[in-house]
């Protein structure tokens, strides 16, 4: 491991090693960059700091310099790379077709293997990547956190700001924690749920590592909507993680292991599509072909699997409900999750889903596709930048002044809920598919879960059931 800022290779003996490093860094993906700077205005970290090295062009220059032997690892290099959200807004904006996302994955893998992080940083990263993608571990931790909240310890900790005395990151993690649903709500979804009426197809459904515990009502709503749309829904019991967290953290070997397990799991059932309601997971699963490109026996399977992956909005947007949607007289603004808008280029479908609901008034959100600062575990690792982006997002949402803000990703929902709660806003963060579910079936228990963890007052929504 090195923390040196000395160029890695300035001798011919190291040329081969340098070529390999350039490949692993993803330099070939950056070769098309002409330094035009057209991506700068879309980059959240550049918008926030105004610093060139915090822009896509600056990061590309750093990574290329390293891969070409003109630069070395330094804390500055790693800091600017760590600060990247991986939101891919730059990729959308780039007219030269630079595949920044693949280069970022390669660069992060090299950093994780060759750079010696400070112990606290290393420890926090180790903890997060060994917890979130493993449902069995997460379940135990969340069980403890449920009682931590239920017994009122959380209120005392937040009120006294006790955790910030020890660690900003820990305080941030605690603040991000939504009201943990009762463990009895974590019950698994049925392995097979029949279509309502005439069956039009059979889909698999990804329940997500954290989502199955933190937002179980969202998964149930998704299954209800899919079955109402005529799909039989298959939920494999032993599904693990999609690998997104490891992919974005530079552990490509573990991401590949998880991708293979996911492919094998869904291959056991013949399904037309694999439906996902979390943008980050869907984006990773659509890239399995690239992730497993070098593995002969897996590549074709990965391509076949990825071709079946659909965000739930891609399935629901085109639905003709034949008058089955009841009026939902609420106002909604829509935040575009980065891994939906930029990574999957899905923009029209969620809006179309929402516009299809009678009575719903959709208000366009200014800067709807600027990252909210969530970005997987970014908000836990980079709390300051994440906080600044969240404030910017909440300001825009408050300008829209709607009952709800819809977002198609669990990370965005938790992050935005936190911002709205801290700002004292009455706007609630929900997934677009929940709104469709409410229009189809009424609101579960009469009330949606609120950003304060409490039920929303019915009279505010004036929803007919
Ligand atoms: S990444 Fe694309 S948009 Fe950004 S500077 Fe390079 S060529 Fe220009
Ligand atoms: S991925 Fe997002 S944060 Fe990173 S350089 Fe691109 S636009 Fe900026």
Short mmCIF file of C-alpha atoms and ligand atoms in Angstrom, two decimals:
data_model
loop_
_atom_site.label_atom_id
_atom_site.label_comp_id
_atom_site.label_asym_id
_atom_site.label_seq_id
_atom_site.Cartn_x
_atom_site.Cartn_y
_atom_site.Cartn_z
CA UNK A 1 0.00 0.00 0.00
CA UNK A 2 1.15 3.53 -0.63
CA UNK A 3 0.19 7.01 0.31
CA UNK A 4 2.99 8.51 -1.76
CA UNK A 5 2.30 11.33 -4.19
CA UNK A 6 5.38 10.32 -6.21
CA UNK A 7 4.56 9.21 -9.75
CA UNK A 8 4.17 5.45 -9.74
CA UNK A 9 6.13 4.71 -12.83
CA UNK A 10 8.92 6.73 -14.31
CA UNK A 11 11.04 3.84 -15.52
CA UNK A 12 10.70 1.41 -18.39
CA UNK A 13 10.58 -1.59 -16.01
CA UNK A 14 7.33 -0.33 -14.67
CA UNK A 15 5.73 0.23 -18.04
CA UNK A 16 3.78 -3.01 -18.03
CA UNK A 17 2.59 -2.43 -14.50
CA UNK A 18 1.51 1.04 -15.57
CA UNK A 19 -0.50 -0.29 -18.50
CA UNK A 20 -2.25 -2.70 -16.20
CA UNK A 21 -2.92 0.08 -13.74
CA UNK A 22 -4.33 2.29 -16.51
CA UNK A 23 -6.69 -0.51 -17.49
CA UNK A 24 -7.81 -1.10 -13.92
CA UNK A 25 -8.24 2.62 -13.38
CA UNK A 26 -10.62 2.73 -16.28
CA UNK A 27 -8.43 5.14 -18.24
CA UNK A 28 -9.63 3.68 -21.57
CA UNK A 29 -13.14 4.82 -20.63
CA UNK A 30 -11.80 8.36 -20.22
CA UNK A 31 -9.88 8.54 -23.48
CA UNK A 32 -12.68 10.43 -25.24
CA UNK A 33 -12.63 13.37 -22.83
CA UNK A 34 -11.75 16.55 -24.73
CA UNK A 35 -11.81 18.74 -21.60
CA UNK A 36 -14.66 20.86 -22.96
CA UNK A 37 -16.16 21.35 -19.49
CA UNK A 38 -19.76 20.91 -20.64
CA UNK A 39 -20.29 18.50 -17.75
CA UNK A 40 -19.27 20.95 -15.06
CA UNK A 41 -22.61 22.68 -14.64
CA UNK A 42 -24.34 19.35 -13.97
CA UNK A 43 -21.90 18.11 -11.33
CA UNK A 44 -23.31 18.52 -7.80
CA UNK A 45 -19.90 18.64 -6.12
CA UNK A 46 -18.62 21.24 -8.57
CA UNK A 47 -21.83 23.26 -8.18
CA UNK A 48 -21.28 23.19 -4.43
CA UNK A 49 -17.55 23.88 -4.26
CA UNK A 50 -16.64 25.57 -7.55
CA UNK A 51 -13.33 23.66 -7.38
CA UNK A 52 -12.01 22.17 -10.61
CA UNK A 53 -10.68 19.04 -8.90
CA UNK A 54 -14.20 18.42 -7.58
CA UNK A 55 -15.55 18.44 -11.12
CA UNK A 56 -15.76 15.52 -13.57
CA UNK A 57 -13.09 17.12 -15.78
CA UNK A 58 -10.78 17.55 -12.81
CA UNK A 59 -11.27 13.98 -11.61
CA UNK A 60 -10.78 12.61 -15.11
CA UNK A 61 -7.51 14.54 -15.40
CA UNK A 62 -6.31 13.17 -12.04
CA UNK A 63 -7.13 9.57 -12.88
CA UNK A 64 -5.58 9.83 -16.34
CA UNK A 65 -2.44 11.39 -14.90
CA UNK A 66 -2.13 8.50 -12.47
CA UNK A 67 -2.74 5.90 -15.16
CA UNK A 68 -0.20 7.55 -17.47
CA UNK A 69 2.47 7.75 -14.79
CA UNK A 70 2.24 11.53 -14.35
CA UNK A 71 0.71 11.45 -10.89
CA UNK A 72 0.53 9.34 -7.78
CA UNK A 73 -1.80 8.53 -4.90
CA UNK A 74 -2.09 11.34 -2.47
CA UNK A 75 -4.66 12.22 0.17
CA UNK A 76 -5.85 15.00 -2.17
CA UNK A 77 -6.37 12.59 -5.04
CA UNK A 78 -8.35 10.20 -2.84
CA UNK A 79 -10.33 13.02 -1.22
CA UNK A 80 -11.58 14.33 -4.56
CA UNK A 81 -12.37 10.83 -5.76
CA UNK A 82 -14.19 10.00 -2.52
CA UNK A 83 -16.19 13.19 -2.83
CA UNK A 84 -17.63 12.07 -6.16
CA UNK A 85 -21.22 10.93 -5.67
CA UNK A 86 -21.15 8.56 -8.61
CA UNK A 87 -24.38 10.25 -9.67
CA UNK A 88 -23.41 10.09 -13.36
CA UNK A 89 -24.92 13.49 -14.15
CA UNK A 90 -21.65 14.18 -15.97
CA UNK A 91 -22.15 11.11 -18.13
CA UNK A 92 -25.58 12.35 -19.18
CA UNK A 93 -24.17 15.81 -19.97
CA UNK A 94 -21.07 14.68 -21.88
CA UNK A 95 -21.37 15.12 -25.67
CA UNK A 96 -18.26 12.98 -26.24
CA UNK A 97 -19.71 9.84 -24.70
CA UNK A 98 -17.18 9.51 -21.88
CA UNK A 99 -18.17 6.49 -19.77
CA UNK A 100 -17.26 8.07 -16.47
CA UNK A 101 -19.11 5.52 -14.32
CA UNK A 102 -16.99 2.55 -15.44
CA UNK A 103 -13.80 4.55 -14.95
CA UNK A 104 -14.91 5.56 -11.47
CA UNK A 105 -15.50 1.92 -10.51
CA UNK A 106 -12.03 0.98 -11.76
CA UNK A 107 -10.35 3.92 -10.03
CA UNK A 108 -12.06 3.15 -6.74
CA UNK A 109 -10.98 -0.47 -6.90
CA UNK A 110 -7.36 0.60 -7.33
CA UNK A 111 -7.64 3.09 -4.48
CA UNK A 112 -9.08 0.46 -2.13
CA UNK A 113 -6.19 -1.90 -2.95
CA UNK A 114 -3.33 0.58 -2.98
CA UNK A 115 -4.14 3.44 -0.68
CA UNK A 116 -3.79 3.21 3.07
CA UNK A 117 -6.79 5.04 4.51
CA UNK A 118 -6.73 6.53 8.01
CA UNK A 119 -7.95 3.91 10.53
CA UNK A 120 -11.25 5.68 11.36
CA UNK A 121 -12.17 6.02 7.69
CA UNK A 122 -11.17 2.43 6.99
CA UNK A 123 -13.16 1.18 9.97
CA UNK A 124 -16.33 3.03 9.00
CA UNK A 125 -16.17 1.78 5.42
CA UNK A 126 -15.54 -1.77 6.61
CA UNK A 127 -18.53 -1.57 8.94
CA UNK A 128 -20.92 -0.24 6.32
CA UNK A 129 -20.00 -2.63 3.54
CA UNK A 130 -20.13 -5.57 5.92
CA UNK A 131 -23.54 -4.62 7.25
CA UNK A 132 -25.92 -3.17 4.66
CA UNK A 133 -25.60 -5.77 1.90
CA UNK A 134 -26.21 -8.68 4.29
CA UNK A 135 -29.89 -8.91 5.29
CA UNK A 136 -29.29 -11.41 8.11
CA UNK A 137 -26.82 -9.07 9.84
CA UNK A 138 -28.90 -5.99 9.14
CA UNK A 139 -31.97 -7.63 10.65
CA UNK A 140 -30.19 -8.15 13.99
CA UNK A 141 -28.92 -4.56 14.10
CA UNK A 142 -32.30 -3.10 13.17
CA UNK A 143 -33.98 -5.23 15.81
CA UNK A 144 -31.80 -3.50 18.41
CA UNK A 145 -32.48 -0.11 16.84
CA UNK A 146 -36.22 -0.71 16.92
CA UNK A 147 -36.07 -1.08 20.70
CA UNK A 148 -33.62 1.82 20.94
CA UNK A 149 -36.32 4.00 19.39
CA UNK A 150 -39.27 2.34 21.08
CA UNK A 151 -37.76 2.80 24.57
CA UNK A 152 -37.18 6.50 23.90
CA UNK A 153 -33.37 6.35 24.03
CA UNK A 154 -33.25 7.84 20.54
CA UNK A 155 -35.16 10.93 21.73
CA UNK A 156 -32.69 11.48 24.56
CA UNK A 157 -29.67 11.01 22.28
CA UNK A 158 -31.04 13.40 19.67
CA UNK A 159 -32.14 15.94 22.26
CA UNK A 160 -28.76 16.06 23.99
CA UNK A 161 -26.73 15.74 20.75
CA UNK A 162 -24.69 13.16 22.62
CA UNK A 163 -23.38 11.31 19.58
CA UNK A 164 -21.95 14.42 17.90
CA UNK A 165 -19.53 14.69 20.82
CA UNK A 166 -17.99 11.40 19.73
CA UNK A 167 -18.42 11.29 15.97
CA UNK A 168 -20.16 13.43 13.36
CA UNK A 169 -20.59 10.38 11.18
CA UNK A 170 -22.23 8.39 13.94
CA UNK A 171 -24.57 11.29 14.71
CA UNK A 172 -25.39 11.54 11.04
CA UNK A 173 -26.14 7.84 10.81
CA UNK A 174 -28.40 8.07 13.81
CA UNK A 175 -30.22 11.10 12.42
CA UNK A 176 -30.74 9.33 9.09
CA UNK A 177 -32.43 6.40 10.77
CA UNK A 178 -36.13 6.46 9.95
CA UNK A 179 -38.69 5.16 12.37
CA UNK A 180 -37.81 1.43 12.26
CA UNK A 181 -40.97 -0.54 11.49
CA UNK A 182 -42.09 -3.22 13.95
CA UNK A 183 -40.19 -6.48 13.43
CA UNK A 184 -43.56 -8.15 12.82
CA UNK A 185 -43.78 -5.99 9.66
CA UNK A 186 -40.59 -7.56 8.31
CA UNK A 187 -42.36 -10.79 7.42
CA UNK A 188 -41.32 -12.10 4.06
CA UNK A 189 -43.48 -11.51 1.05
CA UNK A 190 -45.20 -14.62 -0.32
CA UNK A 191 -42.95 -16.56 -2.69
CA UNK A 192 -45.69 -16.35 -5.31
CA UNK A 193 -48.55 -13.87 -5.48
CA UNK A 194 -51.20 -14.45 -8.11
CA UNK A 195 -52.13 -11.88 -10.71
CA UNK A 196 -55.45 -10.12 -10.22
CA UNK A 197 -57.74 -11.06 -13.12
CA UNK A 198 -56.28 -12.28 -16.40
CA UNK A 199 -52.55 -12.95 -16.10
CA UNK A 200 -50.43 -11.01 -18.57
CA UNK A 201 -47.03 -12.23 -17.40
CA UNK A 202 -44.79 -13.42 -14.59
CA UNK A 203 -42.22 -11.22 -12.93
CA UNK A 204 -39.55 -11.67 -10.27
CA UNK A 205 -39.24 -9.01 -7.60
CA UNK A 206 -36.14 -7.78 -5.78
CA UNK A 207 -36.90 -6.93 -2.16
CA UNK A 208 -33.65 -5.06 -1.45
CA UNK A 209 -31.33 -5.51 1.55
CA UNK A 210 -32.38 -2.51 3.66
CA UNK A 211 -35.74 -1.88 2.07
CA UNK A 212 -37.32 -5.13 3.25
CA UNK A 213 -36.80 -3.91 6.84
CA UNK A 214 -36.94 -0.12 6.62
CA UNK A 215 -39.70 0.32 4.03
CA UNK A 216 -41.59 -3.00 4.01
CA UNK A 217 -44.83 -1.18 3.18
CA UNK A 218 -43.24 -0.02 -0.10
CA UNK A 219 -42.44 -3.58 -1.15
CA UNK A 220 -45.96 -4.69 -0.32
CA UNK A 221 -47.37 -1.76 -2.30
CA UNK A 222 -45.19 -2.69 -5.28
CA UNK A 223 -46.42 -6.28 -5.26
CA UNK A 224 -50.04 -5.10 -5.00
CA UNK A 225 -49.60 -2.79 -7.99
CA UNK A 226 -47.85 -5.45 -10.08
CA UNK A 227 -50.53 -8.05 -9.36
CA UNK A 228 -53.25 -5.50 -10.07
CA UNK A 229 -51.49 -4.87 -13.38
CA UNK A 230 -51.93 -8.56 -14.21
CA UNK A 231 -48.53 -9.98 -13.26
CA UNK A 232 -47.90 -13.03 -11.14
CA UNK A 233 -45.12 -11.95 -8.79
CA UNK A 234 -42.36 -14.32 -7.73
CA UNK A 235 -40.22 -13.34 -4.75
CA UNK A 236 -37.32 -15.76 -4.27
CA UNK A 237 -36.90 -16.25 -0.52
CA UNK A 238 -33.10 -16.42 -0.43
CA UNK A 239 -32.19 -13.37 -2.47
CA UNK A 240 -29.06 -11.52 -1.38
CA UNK A 241 -27.64 -8.17 -2.38
CA UNK A 242 -27.39 -6.84 -5.94
CA UNK A 243 -23.76 -5.85 -5.33
CA UNK A 244 -24.25 -2.10 -5.88
CA UNK A 245 -22.69 -1.11 -2.59
CA UNK A 246 -19.52 -3.09 -3.19
CA UNK A 247 -19.42 -1.94 -6.80
CA UNK A 248 -19.44 1.69 -5.74
CA UNK A 249 -17.01 1.09 -2.91
CA UNK A 250 -14.27 -0.38 -5.08
CA UNK A 251 -14.72 -4.03 -4.07
CA UNK A 252 -15.41 -5.41 -7.53
CA UNK A 253 -14.57 -9.00 -6.54
CA UNK A 254 -17.38 -9.08 -3.95
CA UNK A 255 -19.72 -7.21 -6.33
CA UNK A 256 -19.11 -9.94 -8.92
CA UNK A 257 -19.75 -12.68 -6.36
CA UNK A 258 -23.05 -11.09 -5.39
CA UNK A 259 -24.05 -10.50 -9.01
CA UNK A 260 -23.52 -14.19 -9.80
CA UNK A 261 -25.61 -15.24 -6.80
CA UNK A 262 -28.37 -12.87 -7.87
CA UNK A 263 -28.37 -14.19 -11.45
CA UNK A 264 -28.49 -17.79 -10.22
CA UNK A 265 -31.36 -16.98 -7.84
CA UNK A 266 -33.59 -15.49 -10.49
CA UNK A 267 -32.65 -18.10 -13.10
CA UNK A 268 -34.43 -20.73 -10.99
CA UNK A 269 -37.80 -19.23 -11.94
CA UNK A 270 -38.82 -18.50 -15.49
CA UNK A 271 -39.83 -14.85 -15.31
CA UNK A 272 -40.47 -12.30 -18.04
CA UNK A 273 -38.89 -9.44 -16.06
CA UNK A 274 -37.04 -8.88 -12.82
CA UNK A 275 -38.71 -5.85 -11.27
CA UNK A 276 -36.86 -3.45 -8.99
CA UNK A 277 -38.22 -0.45 -7.09
CA UNK A 278 -34.83 0.89 -5.97
CA UNK A 279 -32.98 2.84 -8.66
CA UNK A 280 -29.52 2.05 -7.30
CA UNK A 281 -30.12 -1.70 -7.36
CA UNK A 282 -31.73 -1.60 -10.81
CA UNK A 283 -28.84 0.38 -12.28
CA UNK A 284 -26.29 -2.10 -10.91
CA UNK A 285 -28.29 -5.11 -12.12
CA UNK A 286 -28.56 -3.68 -15.64
CA UNK A 287 -24.74 -3.49 -15.71
CA UNK A 288 -24.01 -7.12 -14.83
CA UNK A 289 -22.94 -7.78 -18.41
CA UNK A 290 -20.17 -5.20 -18.03
CA UNK A 291 -19.27 -6.33 -14.52
CA UNK A 292 -18.85 -9.95 -15.63
CA UNK A 293 -17.44 -9.19 -19.07
CA UNK A 294 -14.19 -11.05 -18.40
CA UNK A 295 -15.83 -14.28 -17.22
CA UNK A 296 -16.68 -16.56 -20.11
CA UNK A 297 -19.17 -18.79 -18.31
CA UNK A 298 -21.03 -15.88 -16.74
CA UNK A 299 -21.05 -13.12 -19.33
CA UNK A 300 -23.91 -14.40 -21.48
CA UNK A 301 -25.98 -15.29 -18.42
CA UNK A 302 -25.34 -11.81 -17.08
CA UNK A 303 -26.43 -10.17 -20.34
CA UNK A 304 -29.61 -12.28 -20.45
CA UNK A 305 -30.39 -11.42 -16.83
CA UNK A 306 -29.71 -7.69 -17.27
CA UNK A 307 -31.97 -7.54 -20.31
CA UNK A 308 -34.87 -8.63 -18.08
CA UNK A 309 -34.32 -6.05 -15.34
CA UNK A 310 -36.96 -3.32 -15.20
CA UNK A 311 -37.58 -0.45 -12.86
CA UNK A 312 -41.16 -0.73 -11.63
CA UNK A 313 -41.98 2.54 -13.44
CA UNK A 314 -41.06 0.93 -16.77
CA UNK A 315 -43.74 -1.71 -16.13
CA UNK A 316 -46.43 0.50 -14.67
CA UNK A 317 -46.10 3.62 -16.87
CA UNK A 318 -47.66 2.00 -19.90
CA UNK A 319 -50.57 0.44 -17.99
CA UNK A 320 -54.10 1.08 -19.00
CA UNK A 321 -56.00 0.78 -15.75
CA UNK A 322 -59.43 0.93 -17.37
CA UNK A 323 -60.88 3.32 -14.84
CA UNK A 324 -59.61 1.37 -11.83
CA UNK A 325 -57.59 4.29 -10.43
CA UNK A 326 -59.64 6.32 -7.99
CA UNK A 327 -59.05 10.06 -7.66
CA UNK A 328 -56.15 11.02 -5.42
CA UNK A 329 -56.46 14.76 -4.92
CA UNK A 330 -52.93 15.52 -3.80
CA UNK A 331 -50.08 17.62 -5.12
CA UNK A 332 -46.78 15.87 -5.86
CA UNK A 333 -43.37 16.97 -7.00
CA UNK A 334 -40.89 14.49 -8.42
CA UNK A 335 -37.22 14.12 -7.49
CA UNK A 336 -35.22 12.14 -10.05
CA UNK A 337 -32.99 9.56 -8.40
CA UNK A 338 -29.57 9.75 -10.09
CA UNK A 339 -29.49 6.03 -10.77
CA UNK A 340 -32.84 6.28 -12.50
CA UNK A 341 -32.35 9.50 -14.49
CA UNK A 342 -28.64 9.32 -15.28
CA UNK A 343 -27.65 5.67 -14.96
CA UNK A 344 -30.80 4.21 -16.55
CA UNK A 345 -32.04 7.26 -18.47
CA UNK A 346 -35.53 6.72 -17.03
CA UNK A 347 -37.21 10.10 -16.81
CA UNK A 348 -40.57 10.02 -18.54
CA UNK A 349 -41.93 6.78 -17.02
CA UNK A 350 -42.27 7.84 -13.36
CA UNK A 351 -43.87 11.13 -14.41
CA UNK A 352 -46.23 9.28 -16.71
CA UNK A 353 -47.17 6.96 -13.82
CA UNK A 354 -48.01 9.95 -11.67
CA UNK A 355 -49.86 11.86 -14.39
CA UNK A 356 -52.04 8.80 -14.92
CA UNK A 357 -53.53 9.14 -11.45
CA UNK A 358 -56.80 11.10 -11.59
CA UNK A 359 -56.85 14.18 -9.40
CA UNK A 360 -53.10 14.15 -8.75
CA UNK A 361 -51.41 17.47 -9.52
CA UNK A 362 -47.77 17.06 -10.59
CA UNK A 363 -45.58 20.09 -9.93
CA UNK A 364 -42.18 20.07 -11.67
CA UNK A 365 -39.26 20.33 -9.27
CA UNK A 366 -36.48 22.78 -10.05
CA UNK A 367 -33.15 20.90 -10.34
CA UNK A 368 -35.10 17.64 -10.14
CA UNK A 369 -32.11 15.60 -11.37
CA UNK A 370 -29.49 17.12 -9.07
CA UNK A 371 -28.40 14.56 -6.46
CA UNK A 372 -29.94 14.84 -2.99
CA UNK A 373 -26.66 13.72 -1.40
CA UNK A 374 -27.75 10.20 -0.57
CA UNK A 375 -25.82 8.19 -3.20
CA UNK A 376 -25.80 4.81 -1.45
CA UNK A 377 -23.70 5.20 1.70
CA UNK A 378 -22.22 8.51 0.55
CA UNK A 379 -24.28 10.47 3.08
CA UNK A 380 -22.69 8.41 5.84
CA UNK A 381 -19.15 8.72 4.51
CA UNK A 382 -19.25 12.34 3.32
CA UNK A 383 -21.77 13.94 5.71
CA UNK A 384 -20.74 17.52 5.04
CA UNK A 385 -21.15 17.47 1.26
CA UNK A 386 -24.26 15.29 1.58
CA UNK A 387 -25.74 17.79 4.02
CA UNK A 388 -25.13 20.72 1.68
CA UNK A 389 -26.76 18.90 -1.21
CA UNK A 390 -29.67 17.90 0.97
CA UNK A 391 -30.27 21.50 2.03
CA UNK A 392 -30.28 22.54 -1.62
CA UNK A 393 -32.76 19.78 -2.47
CA UNK A 394 -35.07 20.55 0.45
CA UNK A 395 -35.10 24.25 -0.52
CA UNK A 396 -36.28 23.31 -4.02
CA UNK A 397 -38.93 20.95 -2.61
CA UNK A 398 -40.22 23.65 -0.30
CA UNK A 399 -40.48 26.02 -3.27
CA UNK A 400 -42.67 23.43 -5.01
CA UNK A 401 -44.90 23.44 -1.91
CA UNK A 402 -46.61 20.09 -2.46
CA UNK A 403 -48.14 17.42 -0.22
CA UNK A 404 -45.63 14.83 -1.41
CA UNK A 405 -42.25 14.50 -3.06
CA UNK A 406 -41.94 11.26 -4.99
CA UNK A 407 -38.62 9.50 -5.57
CA UNK A 408 -37.84 6.05 -6.93
CA UNK A 409 -35.02 5.03 -4.62
CA UNK A 410 -34.83 4.09 -0.95
CA UNK A 411 -31.65 6.13 -0.39
CA UNK A 412 -33.29 9.30 -1.74
CA UNK A 413 -36.45 8.66 0.28
CA UNK A 414 -34.58 8.31 3.57
CA UNK A 415 -32.28 11.24 2.86
CA UNK A 416 -35.08 13.57 1.75
CA UNK A 417 -37.29 12.50 4.66
CA UNK A 418 -34.47 13.49 6.99
CA UNK A 419 -34.10 16.90 5.34
CA UNK A 420 -37.82 17.60 5.37
CA UNK A 421 -38.12 16.53 9.00
CA UNK A 422 -35.23 18.76 10.03
CA UNK A 423 -36.72 21.68 8.08
CA UNK A 424 -40.11 21.20 9.76
CA UNK A 425 -41.77 20.68 6.39
CA UNK A 426 -45.16 18.97 6.07
CA UNK A 427 -44.24 17.50 2.68
CA UNK A 428 -43.82 13.72 2.76
CA UNK A 429 -41.39 11.60 0.75
CA UNK A 430 -42.98 8.61 -0.98
CA UNK A 431 -42.22 6.26 -3.84
CA UNK A 432 -44.29 6.89 -7.01
CA UNK A 433 -45.58 3.32 -6.91
CA UNK A 434 -47.10 3.97 -3.47
CA UNK A 435 -49.25 6.72 -4.97
CA UNK A 436 -50.46 4.33 -7.67
CA UNK A 437 -51.21 1.78 -4.95
CA UNK A 438 -53.24 4.33 -2.99
CA UNK A 439 -55.18 5.22 -6.14
CA UNK A 440 -55.91 1.53 -6.70
CA UNK A 441 -56.55 0.32 -3.19
CA UNK A 442 -56.88 3.31 -0.91
CA UNK A 443 -54.36 4.25 1.71
CA UNK A 444 -53.16 1.35 3.88
CA UNK A 445 -54.58 1.75 7.37
CA UNK A 446 -55.94 5.08 6.17
CA UNK A 447 -52.60 6.80 6.49
CA UNK A 448 -49.22 6.75 4.72
CA UNK A 449 -46.08 6.76 6.86
CA UNK A 450 -44.98 10.35 7.39
CA UNK A 451 -41.60 12.04 7.51
CA UNK A 452 -42.00 12.33 11.23
CA UNK A 453 -42.74 8.63 11.40
CA UNK A 454 -46.33 9.51 12.32
CA UNK A 455 -49.48 9.17 10.27
CA UNK A 456 -50.44 12.05 8.06
CA UNK A 457 -53.70 13.74 8.93
CA UNK A 458 -56.45 12.54 6.63
CA UNK A 459 -58.15 15.90 6.42
CA UNK A 460 -55.03 17.39 4.84
CA UNK A 461 -55.08 14.85 2.08
CA UNK A 462 -58.82 14.62 1.71
CA UNK A 463 -58.47 11.20 0.13
CA UNK A 464 -61.62 9.31 -0.65
CA UNK A 465 -61.42 5.64 0.10
S1 LIG B 1 -16.26 14.46 -19.56
FE1 LIG B 1 -17.25 15.02 -21.46
S2 LIG B 1 -18.30 16.97 -21.02
FE2 LIG B 1 -16.80 16.62 -19.35
S3 LIG B 1 -14.95 17.70 -20.00
FE3 LIG B 1 -14.73 15.59 -20.75
S4 LIG B 1 -15.58 15.59 -22.83
FE4 LIG B 1 -16.26 17.51 -21.85
S1 LIG B 2 -20.53 11.32 -10.93
FE1 LIG B 2 -21.65 13.14 -10.20
S2 LIG B 2 -20.37 13.97 -8.55
FE2 LIG B 2 -19.09 12.52 -9.71
S3 LIG B 2 -18.03 13.80 -11.22
FE3 LIG B 2 -19.89 13.03 -12.22
S4 LIG B 2 -21.46 14.61 -11.89
FE4 LIG B 2 -19.77 15.01 -10.43
#
